[in-house]
Tab-separated table of C-alpha atoms in Angstrom:
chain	number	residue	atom	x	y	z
A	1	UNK	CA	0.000	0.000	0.000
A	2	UNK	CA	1.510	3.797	-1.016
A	3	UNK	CA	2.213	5.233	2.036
A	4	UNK	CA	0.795	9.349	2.349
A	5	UNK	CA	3.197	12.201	4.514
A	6	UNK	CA	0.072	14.283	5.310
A	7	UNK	CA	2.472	16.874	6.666
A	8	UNK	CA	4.394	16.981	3.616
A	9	UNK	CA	3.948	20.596	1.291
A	10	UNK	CA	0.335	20.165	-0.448
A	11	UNK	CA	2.045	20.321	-3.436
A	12	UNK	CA	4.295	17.212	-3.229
A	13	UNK	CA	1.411	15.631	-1.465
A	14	UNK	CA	-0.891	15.979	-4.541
A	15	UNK	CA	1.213	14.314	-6.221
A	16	UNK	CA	1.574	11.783	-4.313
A	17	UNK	CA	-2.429	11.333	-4.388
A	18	UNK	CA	-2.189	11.570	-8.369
A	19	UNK	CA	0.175	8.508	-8.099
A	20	UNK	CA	-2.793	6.106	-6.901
A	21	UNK	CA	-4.647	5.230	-9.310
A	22	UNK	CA	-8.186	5.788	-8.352
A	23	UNK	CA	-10.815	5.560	-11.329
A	24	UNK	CA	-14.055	5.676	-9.728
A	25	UNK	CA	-15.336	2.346	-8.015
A	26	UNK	CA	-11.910	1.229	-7.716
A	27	UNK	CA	-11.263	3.775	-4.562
A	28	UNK	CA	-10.143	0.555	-2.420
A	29	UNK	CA	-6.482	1.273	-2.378
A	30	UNK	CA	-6.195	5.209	-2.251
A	31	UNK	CA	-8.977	5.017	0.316
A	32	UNK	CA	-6.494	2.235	2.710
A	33	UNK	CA	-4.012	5.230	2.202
A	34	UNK	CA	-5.369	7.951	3.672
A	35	UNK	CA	-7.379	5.894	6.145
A	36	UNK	CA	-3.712	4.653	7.923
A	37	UNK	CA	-2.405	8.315	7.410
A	38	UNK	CA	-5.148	9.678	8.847
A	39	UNK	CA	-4.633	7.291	12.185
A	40	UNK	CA	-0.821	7.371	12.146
A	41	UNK	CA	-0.622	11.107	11.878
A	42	UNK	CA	-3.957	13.011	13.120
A	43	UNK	CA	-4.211	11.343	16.272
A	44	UNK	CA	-6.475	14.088	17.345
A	45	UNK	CA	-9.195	13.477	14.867
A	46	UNK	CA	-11.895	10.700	15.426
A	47	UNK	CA	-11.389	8.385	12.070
A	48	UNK	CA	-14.360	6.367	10.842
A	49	UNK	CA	-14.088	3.685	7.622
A	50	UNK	CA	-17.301	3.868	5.541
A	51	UNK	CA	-17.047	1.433	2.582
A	52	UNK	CA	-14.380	3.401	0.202
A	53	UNK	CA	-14.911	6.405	2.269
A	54	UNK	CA	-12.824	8.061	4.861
A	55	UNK	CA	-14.162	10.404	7.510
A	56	UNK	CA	-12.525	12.619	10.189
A	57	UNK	CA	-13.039	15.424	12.393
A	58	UNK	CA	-12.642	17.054	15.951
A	59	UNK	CA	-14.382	17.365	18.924
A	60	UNK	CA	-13.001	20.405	20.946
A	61	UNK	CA	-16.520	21.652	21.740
A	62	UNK	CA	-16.207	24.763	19.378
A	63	UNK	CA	-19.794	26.410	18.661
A	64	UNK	CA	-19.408	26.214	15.057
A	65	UNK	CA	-18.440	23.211	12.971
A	66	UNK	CA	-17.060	22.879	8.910
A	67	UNK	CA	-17.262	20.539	6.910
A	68	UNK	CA	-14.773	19.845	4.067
A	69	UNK	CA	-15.708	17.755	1.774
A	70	UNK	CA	-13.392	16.498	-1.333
A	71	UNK	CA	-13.793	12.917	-3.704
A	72	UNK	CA	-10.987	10.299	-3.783
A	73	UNK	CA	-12.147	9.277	-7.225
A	74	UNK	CA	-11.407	10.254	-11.065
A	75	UNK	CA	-12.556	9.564	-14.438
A	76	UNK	CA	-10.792	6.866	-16.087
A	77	UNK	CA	-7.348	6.957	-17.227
A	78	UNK	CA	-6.226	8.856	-20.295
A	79	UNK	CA	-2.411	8.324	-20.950
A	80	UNK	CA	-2.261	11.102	-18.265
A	81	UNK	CA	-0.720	9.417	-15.574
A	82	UNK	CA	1.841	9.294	-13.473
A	83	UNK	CA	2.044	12.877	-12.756
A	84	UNK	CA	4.640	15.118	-14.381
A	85	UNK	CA	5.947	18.296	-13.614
A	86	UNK	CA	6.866	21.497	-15.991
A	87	UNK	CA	8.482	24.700	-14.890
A	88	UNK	CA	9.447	25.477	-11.802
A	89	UNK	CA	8.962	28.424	-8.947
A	90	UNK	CA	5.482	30.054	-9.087
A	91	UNK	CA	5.593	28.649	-12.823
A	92	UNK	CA	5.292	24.998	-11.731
A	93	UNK	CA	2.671	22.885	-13.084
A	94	UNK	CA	1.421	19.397	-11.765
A	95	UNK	CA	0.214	17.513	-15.271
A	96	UNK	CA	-1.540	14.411	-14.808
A	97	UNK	CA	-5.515	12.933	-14.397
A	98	UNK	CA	-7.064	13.852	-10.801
A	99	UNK	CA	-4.498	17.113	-10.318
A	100	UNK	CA	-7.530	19.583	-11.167
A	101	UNK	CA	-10.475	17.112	-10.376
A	102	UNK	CA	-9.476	16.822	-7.446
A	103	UNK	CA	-6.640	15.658	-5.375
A	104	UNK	CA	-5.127	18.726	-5.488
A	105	UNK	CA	-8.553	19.732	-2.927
A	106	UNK	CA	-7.547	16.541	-1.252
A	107	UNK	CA	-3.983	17.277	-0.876
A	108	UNK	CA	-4.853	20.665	0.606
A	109	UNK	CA	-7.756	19.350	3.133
A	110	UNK	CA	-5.445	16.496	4.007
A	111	UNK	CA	-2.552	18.604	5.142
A	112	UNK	CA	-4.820	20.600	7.398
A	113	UNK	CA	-6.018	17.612	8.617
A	114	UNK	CA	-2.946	16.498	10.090
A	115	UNK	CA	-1.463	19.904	11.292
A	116	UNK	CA	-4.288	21.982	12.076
A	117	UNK	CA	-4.616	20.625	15.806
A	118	UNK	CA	-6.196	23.349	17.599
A	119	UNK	CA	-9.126	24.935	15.117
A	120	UNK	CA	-11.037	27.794	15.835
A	121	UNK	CA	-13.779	25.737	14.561
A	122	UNK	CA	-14.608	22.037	15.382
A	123	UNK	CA	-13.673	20.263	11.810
A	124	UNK	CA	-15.227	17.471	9.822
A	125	UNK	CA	-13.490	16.394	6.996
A	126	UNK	CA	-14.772	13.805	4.059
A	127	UNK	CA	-13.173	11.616	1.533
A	128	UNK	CA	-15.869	9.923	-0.712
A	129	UNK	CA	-15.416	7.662	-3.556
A	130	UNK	CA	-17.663	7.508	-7.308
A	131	UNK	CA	-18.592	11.037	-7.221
A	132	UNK	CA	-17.662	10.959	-10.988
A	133	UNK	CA	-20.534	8.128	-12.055
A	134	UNK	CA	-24.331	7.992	-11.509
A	135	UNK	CA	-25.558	9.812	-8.625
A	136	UNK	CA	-27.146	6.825	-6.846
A	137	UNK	CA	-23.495	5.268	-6.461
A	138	UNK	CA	-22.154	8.681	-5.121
A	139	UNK	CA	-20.183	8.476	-1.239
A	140	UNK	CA	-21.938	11.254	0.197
A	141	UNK	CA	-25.268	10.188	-0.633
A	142	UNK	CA	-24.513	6.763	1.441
A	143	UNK	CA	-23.302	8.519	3.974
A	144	UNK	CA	-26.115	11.010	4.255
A	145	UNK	CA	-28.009	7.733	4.459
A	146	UNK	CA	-26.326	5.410	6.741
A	147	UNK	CA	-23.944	8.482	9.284
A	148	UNK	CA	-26.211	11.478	8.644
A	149	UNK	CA	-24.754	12.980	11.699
A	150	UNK	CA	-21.185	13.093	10.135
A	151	UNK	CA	-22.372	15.819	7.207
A	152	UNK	CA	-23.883	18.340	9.929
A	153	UNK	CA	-22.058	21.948	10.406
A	154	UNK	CA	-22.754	25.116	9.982
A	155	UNK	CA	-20.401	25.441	6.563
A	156	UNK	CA	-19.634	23.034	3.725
A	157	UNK	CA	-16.556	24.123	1.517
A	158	UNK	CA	-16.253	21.382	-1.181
A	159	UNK	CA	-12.700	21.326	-2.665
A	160	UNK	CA	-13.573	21.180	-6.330
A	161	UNK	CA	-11.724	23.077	-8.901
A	162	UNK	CA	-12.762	26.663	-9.095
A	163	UNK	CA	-9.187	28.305	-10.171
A	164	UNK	CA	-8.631	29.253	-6.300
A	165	UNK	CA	-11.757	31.481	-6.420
A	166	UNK	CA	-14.694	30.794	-3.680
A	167	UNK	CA	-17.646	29.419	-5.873
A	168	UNK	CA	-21.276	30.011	-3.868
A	169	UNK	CA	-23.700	27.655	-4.355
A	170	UNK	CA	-24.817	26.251	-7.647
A	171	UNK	CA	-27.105	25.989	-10.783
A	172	UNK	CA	-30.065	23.528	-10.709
A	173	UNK	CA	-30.259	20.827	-13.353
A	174	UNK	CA	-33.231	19.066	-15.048
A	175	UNK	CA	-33.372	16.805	-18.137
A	176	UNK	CA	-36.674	15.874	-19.676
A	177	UNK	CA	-37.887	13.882	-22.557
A	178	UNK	CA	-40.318	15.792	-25.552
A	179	UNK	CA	-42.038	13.024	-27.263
A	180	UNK	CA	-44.113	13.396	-30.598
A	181	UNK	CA	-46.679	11.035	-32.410
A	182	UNK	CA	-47.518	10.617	-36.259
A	183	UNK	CA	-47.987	7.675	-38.141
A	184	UNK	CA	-46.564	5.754	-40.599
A	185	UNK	CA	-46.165	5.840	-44.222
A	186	UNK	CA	-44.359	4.889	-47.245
A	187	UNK	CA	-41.915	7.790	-47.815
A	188	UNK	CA	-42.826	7.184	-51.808
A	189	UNK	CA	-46.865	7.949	-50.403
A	190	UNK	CA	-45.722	10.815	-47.543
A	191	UNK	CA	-48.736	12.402	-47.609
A	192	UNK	CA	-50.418	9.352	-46.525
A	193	UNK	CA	-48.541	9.650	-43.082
A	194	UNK	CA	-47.939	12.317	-40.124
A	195	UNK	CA	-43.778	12.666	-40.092
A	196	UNK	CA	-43.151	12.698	-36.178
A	197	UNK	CA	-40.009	14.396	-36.671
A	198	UNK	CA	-41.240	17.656	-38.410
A	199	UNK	CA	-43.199	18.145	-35.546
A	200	UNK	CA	-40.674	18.847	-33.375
A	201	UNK	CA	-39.905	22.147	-35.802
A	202	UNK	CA	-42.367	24.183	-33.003
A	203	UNK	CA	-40.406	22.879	-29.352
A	204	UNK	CA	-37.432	23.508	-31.216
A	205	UNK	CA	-38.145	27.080	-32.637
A	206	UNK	CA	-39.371	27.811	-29.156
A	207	UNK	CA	-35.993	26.863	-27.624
A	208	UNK	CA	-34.414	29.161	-30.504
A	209	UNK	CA	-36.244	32.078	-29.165
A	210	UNK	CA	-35.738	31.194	-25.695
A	211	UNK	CA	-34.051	33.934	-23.473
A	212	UNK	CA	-33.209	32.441	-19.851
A	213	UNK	CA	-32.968	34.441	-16.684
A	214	UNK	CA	-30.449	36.004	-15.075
A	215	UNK	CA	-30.995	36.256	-11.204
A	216	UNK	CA	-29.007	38.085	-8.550
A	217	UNK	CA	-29.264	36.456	-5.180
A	218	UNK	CA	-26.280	38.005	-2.802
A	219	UNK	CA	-24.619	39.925	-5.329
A	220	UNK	CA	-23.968	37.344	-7.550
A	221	UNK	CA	-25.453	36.354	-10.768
A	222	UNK	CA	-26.631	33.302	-11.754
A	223	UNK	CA	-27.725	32.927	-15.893
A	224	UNK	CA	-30.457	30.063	-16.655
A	225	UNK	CA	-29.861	28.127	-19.782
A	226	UNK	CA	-32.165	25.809	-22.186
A	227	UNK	CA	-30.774	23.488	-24.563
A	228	UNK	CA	-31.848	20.734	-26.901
A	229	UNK	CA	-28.963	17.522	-26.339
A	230	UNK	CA	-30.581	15.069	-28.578
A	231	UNK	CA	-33.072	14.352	-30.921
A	232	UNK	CA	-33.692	11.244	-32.277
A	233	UNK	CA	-36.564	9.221	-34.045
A	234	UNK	CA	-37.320	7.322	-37.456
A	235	UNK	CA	-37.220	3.464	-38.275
A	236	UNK	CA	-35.976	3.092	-41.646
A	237	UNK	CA	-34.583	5.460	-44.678
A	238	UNK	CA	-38.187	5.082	-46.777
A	239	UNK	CA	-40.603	5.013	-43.915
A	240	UNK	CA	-42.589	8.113	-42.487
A	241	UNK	CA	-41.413	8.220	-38.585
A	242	UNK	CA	-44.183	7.901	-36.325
A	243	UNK	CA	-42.278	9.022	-33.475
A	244	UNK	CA	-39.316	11.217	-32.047
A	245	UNK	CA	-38.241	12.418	-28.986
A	246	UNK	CA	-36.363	15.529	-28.380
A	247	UNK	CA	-34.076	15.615	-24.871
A	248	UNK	CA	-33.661	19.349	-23.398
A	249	UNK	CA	-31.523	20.562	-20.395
A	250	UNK	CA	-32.612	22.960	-17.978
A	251	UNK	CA	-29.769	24.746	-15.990
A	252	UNK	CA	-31.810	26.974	-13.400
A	253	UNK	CA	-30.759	29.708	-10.820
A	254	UNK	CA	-30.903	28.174	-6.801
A	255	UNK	CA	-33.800	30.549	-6.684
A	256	UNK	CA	-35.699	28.079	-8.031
A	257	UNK	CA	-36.550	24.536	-7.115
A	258	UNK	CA	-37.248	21.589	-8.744
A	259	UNK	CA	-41.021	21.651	-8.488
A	260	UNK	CA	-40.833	25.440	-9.750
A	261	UNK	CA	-38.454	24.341	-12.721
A	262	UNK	CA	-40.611	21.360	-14.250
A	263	UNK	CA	-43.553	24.342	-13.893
A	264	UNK	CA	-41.655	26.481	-15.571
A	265	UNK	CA	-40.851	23.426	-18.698
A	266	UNK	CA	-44.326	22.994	-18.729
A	267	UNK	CA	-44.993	26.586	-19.181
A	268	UNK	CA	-42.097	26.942	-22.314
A	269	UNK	CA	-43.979	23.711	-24.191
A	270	UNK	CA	-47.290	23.886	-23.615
A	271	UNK	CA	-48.836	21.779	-25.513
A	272	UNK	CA	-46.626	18.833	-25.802
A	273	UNK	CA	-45.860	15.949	-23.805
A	274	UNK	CA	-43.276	16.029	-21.122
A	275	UNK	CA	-40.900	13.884	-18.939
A	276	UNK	CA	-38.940	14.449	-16.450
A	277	UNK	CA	-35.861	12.122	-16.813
A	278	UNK	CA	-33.350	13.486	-13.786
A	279	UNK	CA	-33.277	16.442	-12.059
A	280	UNK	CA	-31.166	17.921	-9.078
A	281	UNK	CA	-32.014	21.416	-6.942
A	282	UNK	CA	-29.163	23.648	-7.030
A	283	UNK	CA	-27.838	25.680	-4.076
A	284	UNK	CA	-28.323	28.996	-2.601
A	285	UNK	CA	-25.106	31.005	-2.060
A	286	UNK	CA	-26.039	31.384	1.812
A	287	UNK	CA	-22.953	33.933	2.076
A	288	UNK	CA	-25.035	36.032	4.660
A	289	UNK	CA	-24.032	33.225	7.015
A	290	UNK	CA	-21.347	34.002	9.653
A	291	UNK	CA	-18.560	31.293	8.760
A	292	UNK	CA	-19.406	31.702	4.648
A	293	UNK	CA	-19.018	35.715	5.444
A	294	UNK	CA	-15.328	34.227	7.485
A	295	UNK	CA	-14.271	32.184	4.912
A	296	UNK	CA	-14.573	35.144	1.770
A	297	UNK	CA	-13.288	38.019	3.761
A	298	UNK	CA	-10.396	35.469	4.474
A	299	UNK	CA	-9.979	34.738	0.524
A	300	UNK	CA	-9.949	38.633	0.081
A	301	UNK	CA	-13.476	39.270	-0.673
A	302	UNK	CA	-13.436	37.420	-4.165
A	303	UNK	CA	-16.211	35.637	-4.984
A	304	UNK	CA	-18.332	34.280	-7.653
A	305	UNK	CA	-21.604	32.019	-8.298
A	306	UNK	CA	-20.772	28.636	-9.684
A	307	UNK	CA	-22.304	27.621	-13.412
A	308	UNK	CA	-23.039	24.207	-12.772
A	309	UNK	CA	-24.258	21.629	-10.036
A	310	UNK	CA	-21.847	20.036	-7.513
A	311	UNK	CA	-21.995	18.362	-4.204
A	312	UNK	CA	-22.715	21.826	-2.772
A	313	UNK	CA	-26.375	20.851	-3.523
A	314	UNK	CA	-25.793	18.056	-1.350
A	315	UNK	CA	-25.316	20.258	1.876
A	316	UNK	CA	-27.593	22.876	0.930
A	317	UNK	CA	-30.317	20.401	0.964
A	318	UNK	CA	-29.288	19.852	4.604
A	319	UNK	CA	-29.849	22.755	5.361
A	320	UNK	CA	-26.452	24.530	5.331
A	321	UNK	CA	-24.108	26.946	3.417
A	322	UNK	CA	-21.971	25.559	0.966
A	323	UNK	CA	-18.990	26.874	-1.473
A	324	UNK	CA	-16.812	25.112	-3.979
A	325	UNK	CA	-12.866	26.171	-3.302
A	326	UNK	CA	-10.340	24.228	-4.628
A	327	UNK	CA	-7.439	24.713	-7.206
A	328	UNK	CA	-7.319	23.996	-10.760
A	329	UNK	CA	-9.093	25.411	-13.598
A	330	UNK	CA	-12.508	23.346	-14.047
A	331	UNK	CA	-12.629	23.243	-17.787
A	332	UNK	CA	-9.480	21.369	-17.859
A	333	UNK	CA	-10.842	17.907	-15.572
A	334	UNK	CA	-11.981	15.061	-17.555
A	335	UNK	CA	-9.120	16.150	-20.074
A	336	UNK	CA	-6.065	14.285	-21.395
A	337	UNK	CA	-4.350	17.971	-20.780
A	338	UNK	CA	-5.655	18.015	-16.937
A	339	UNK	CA	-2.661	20.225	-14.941
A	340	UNK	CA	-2.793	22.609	-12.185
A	341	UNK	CA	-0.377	25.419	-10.751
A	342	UNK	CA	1.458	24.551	-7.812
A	343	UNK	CA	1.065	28.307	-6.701
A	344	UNK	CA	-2.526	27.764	-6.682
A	345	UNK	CA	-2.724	24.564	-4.629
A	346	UNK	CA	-0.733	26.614	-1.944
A	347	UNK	CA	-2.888	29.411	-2.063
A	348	UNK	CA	-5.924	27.841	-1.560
A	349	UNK	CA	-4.174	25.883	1.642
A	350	UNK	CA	-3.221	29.603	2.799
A	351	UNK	CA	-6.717	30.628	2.737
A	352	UNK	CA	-7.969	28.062	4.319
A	353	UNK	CA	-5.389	27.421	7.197
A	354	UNK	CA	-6.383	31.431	8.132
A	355	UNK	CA	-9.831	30.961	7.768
A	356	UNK	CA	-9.711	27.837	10.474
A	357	UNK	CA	-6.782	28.513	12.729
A	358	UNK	CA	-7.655	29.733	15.872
C-alpha cells in the first residue's frame, strides 16, 4: 500500500495522491491510504471507515463546525498518468488525471487535517469515492443515508476546482424527454402519413427564441440556460417516422426549485408531452451566514456564483451553506491535458489554514 506524509507541502502531497490510481469504483487502495495516514498522523481526529470512504473530524466543543468535503475518485485513465511536472517556482505545473479534479482539494484538506490541531472551529473532513458516475453510487449520498450525523455543520466548503476562487452555491439541473406522435407511411406515399419528426420544428423554434434568466441572489449572478442535447426518431430510410423524442436541459438559478423548474418546462412547451428524466435542486449562495461571510473576507473578498451543479447541492439540501474552493481550472478535468499550478494549490491551503486557525 503507497504510504501518504500528510504533513508533507500540499504540493508534493498531490502528487503523491495523483500517483494512486483511483478511477471511480476502484477507490479501495487510495482510500487504505489515507485511512492509515489519517490514524498514524492526526491522532487528534476521530477516524471512521465507511465502505471506500474516509471520515474525520474534531471534537473540541467549538460552537461552530465545517465541513470539508473532497472525492478520492477520477474519471478513467487517459495516458495522463503518473504525474509530471513542468516549470518550476510560481511557474510549476502538476500535469496528470485527478491534479484539477481533485486531489489537489484533497492534498490541501489532508494537510490541514494532520497539522491543524487546535481549530477555531470544530472540523469534519470527508473523503468519498464515485462522485464521478451515476448519482445513486455517489459516497456522500450513502453517507447522508447510513452516518447522517457526520455531514452536519454550519459550513460546507467542497474542494472542487474553481481556479482558487470561492464558488457560492450552484445551478439547478433538469433533463426531460419531448415526445411526438404521427404515423406511418411509405416515404414514396408521404402524404399518406404524419412525419413525427417535423413536428418537433415548433419545441425547437421555441428553444431558438428562448431567453433564460439572469438572477441576482447576494450579489452574484446566476444565468439560466435551455438546450436541446438530442433528438432522435425514425425506423428506416423510406418510412414516415411515427415518433421522435427531443431531450432538453434545464440549468436553473438556486432561486428556483425543482417543483418550480418542471412548472416552468411545462410553461415553455405547452402543448406537448413532457418527462422528467433526472433532475437535481441547485444551491443557494447562503454567504449572509457568519462562517461563509469568514471564509470570503479570508480569501480577500473574491467571490463568484458557480455555473453548474456540484456536491454543494448536497449540503444545501441539509440545510447549510456551501462553497466550492479548490485549485485547478474546471474546464481542464476530464481532459487528457488536466494540470494545475502549484502556486494555486498553496494558495488555496493559505486561505484556508487562516480561515480555520484559531
Amino acid at each position: 500500500m503507497p504510504s501518504l506524509d500528510l504533513r508533507a507541502d500540499p504540493v508534493d502531497l498531490t502528487e503523491a495522491l495523483v500517483n494512486i490510481a483511483s478511477v471511480s469504483g476502484t477507490e479501495a487502495e487510495i482510500a487504505d491510504a489515507v485511512e492509515v495516514a489519517l490514524r498514524a498522523q492526526a491522532p487528534h481526529l476521530q477516524v471512521v471507515r465507511h465502505g471506500d470512504a474516509v471520515l474525520a473530524r474534531t471534537s473540541l466543543g467549538r460552537p461552530s463546525r465545517v465541513v470539508l468535503a473532497g472525492h478520492l475518485d477520477t474519471v478513467p485513465v487517459n495516458d495522463n498518468l503518473p504525474l509530471t511536472r513542468t516549470g518550476s517556482g510560481v511557474e510549476q505545473l502538476l500535469h496528470g488525471l485527478g491534479t484539477v479534479d481533485m486531489k489537489g482539494g484533497d492534498a490541501v484538506l489532508l494537510h490541514l487535517a494532520a497539522t491543524l490541531t487546535e481549530p477555531r472551529h470544530d472540523l469534519t473532513f470527508v473523503f468519498y469515492d464515485c462522485e464521478e458516475v451515476e448519482a445513486d453510487r455517489n459516497g456522500l449520498g450513502r453517507i447522508e443515508r447510513e452516518l447522517p450525523q457526520w455531514l452536519r455543520g454550519d459550513l460546507a466548503v467542497v474542494g472542487e476546482p474553481s481556479n482558487g476562487v470561492i464558488e457560492a452555491g450552484c445551478q439547478g439541473t433538469m433533463r426531460v424527454e419531448l415526445r411526438t406522435e404521427g404515423s406511418r407511411a411509405h416515404t414514396a406515399r408521404a402524404w399518406m402519413g404524419v412525419n413525427a419528426i417535423h413536428t418537433l420544428a415548433e419545441p425547437l423554434r421555441r428553444l431558438a427564441d428562448y431567453r433564460p434568466r439572469e438572477v441576482e441572489i447576494d450579489g452574484l449572478t446566476y444565468r439560466e440556460g435551455l438546450q436541446a442535447v438530442r433528438v432522435s426518431g425514425g425506423v428506416s430510410g423510406n418510412v414516415v417516422p411515427d415518433s421522435a423524442v427531443l431531450v432538453v436541459n434545464h440549468r436553473f438559478a438556486p432561486d428556483r426549485g425543482v417543483e418550480q423548474a418542471r412548472a416552468h418546462l411545462a410553461e415553455v412547451f405547452d402543448g406537448f408531452e413532457l418527462t422528467v428524466v433526472d433532475s437535481s435542486a441547485g444551491a443557494l449562495p447562503g454567504l449572509s451566514a457568519p462562517a461563509a461571510a469568514e471564509l470570503v473576507a479570508a480569501a480577500g473578498g473574491r467571490v463568484a456564483p458557480k455555473l453548474g451543479w456540484t456536491d454543494v447541492a448536497r449540503f444545501a439540501a441539509l440545510g447549510m451553506p456551501a462553497v466550492n474552493f479548490g485549485p485547478g481550472d474546471p474546464t481542464l478535468a476530464h481532459t487528457r491535458q488536466e494540470h494545475v499550478a502549484a502556486c494555486e494549490i498553496s494558495s488555496v491551503f493559505e486561505v484556508l489554514r487562516s480561515f480555520l486557525s484559531a
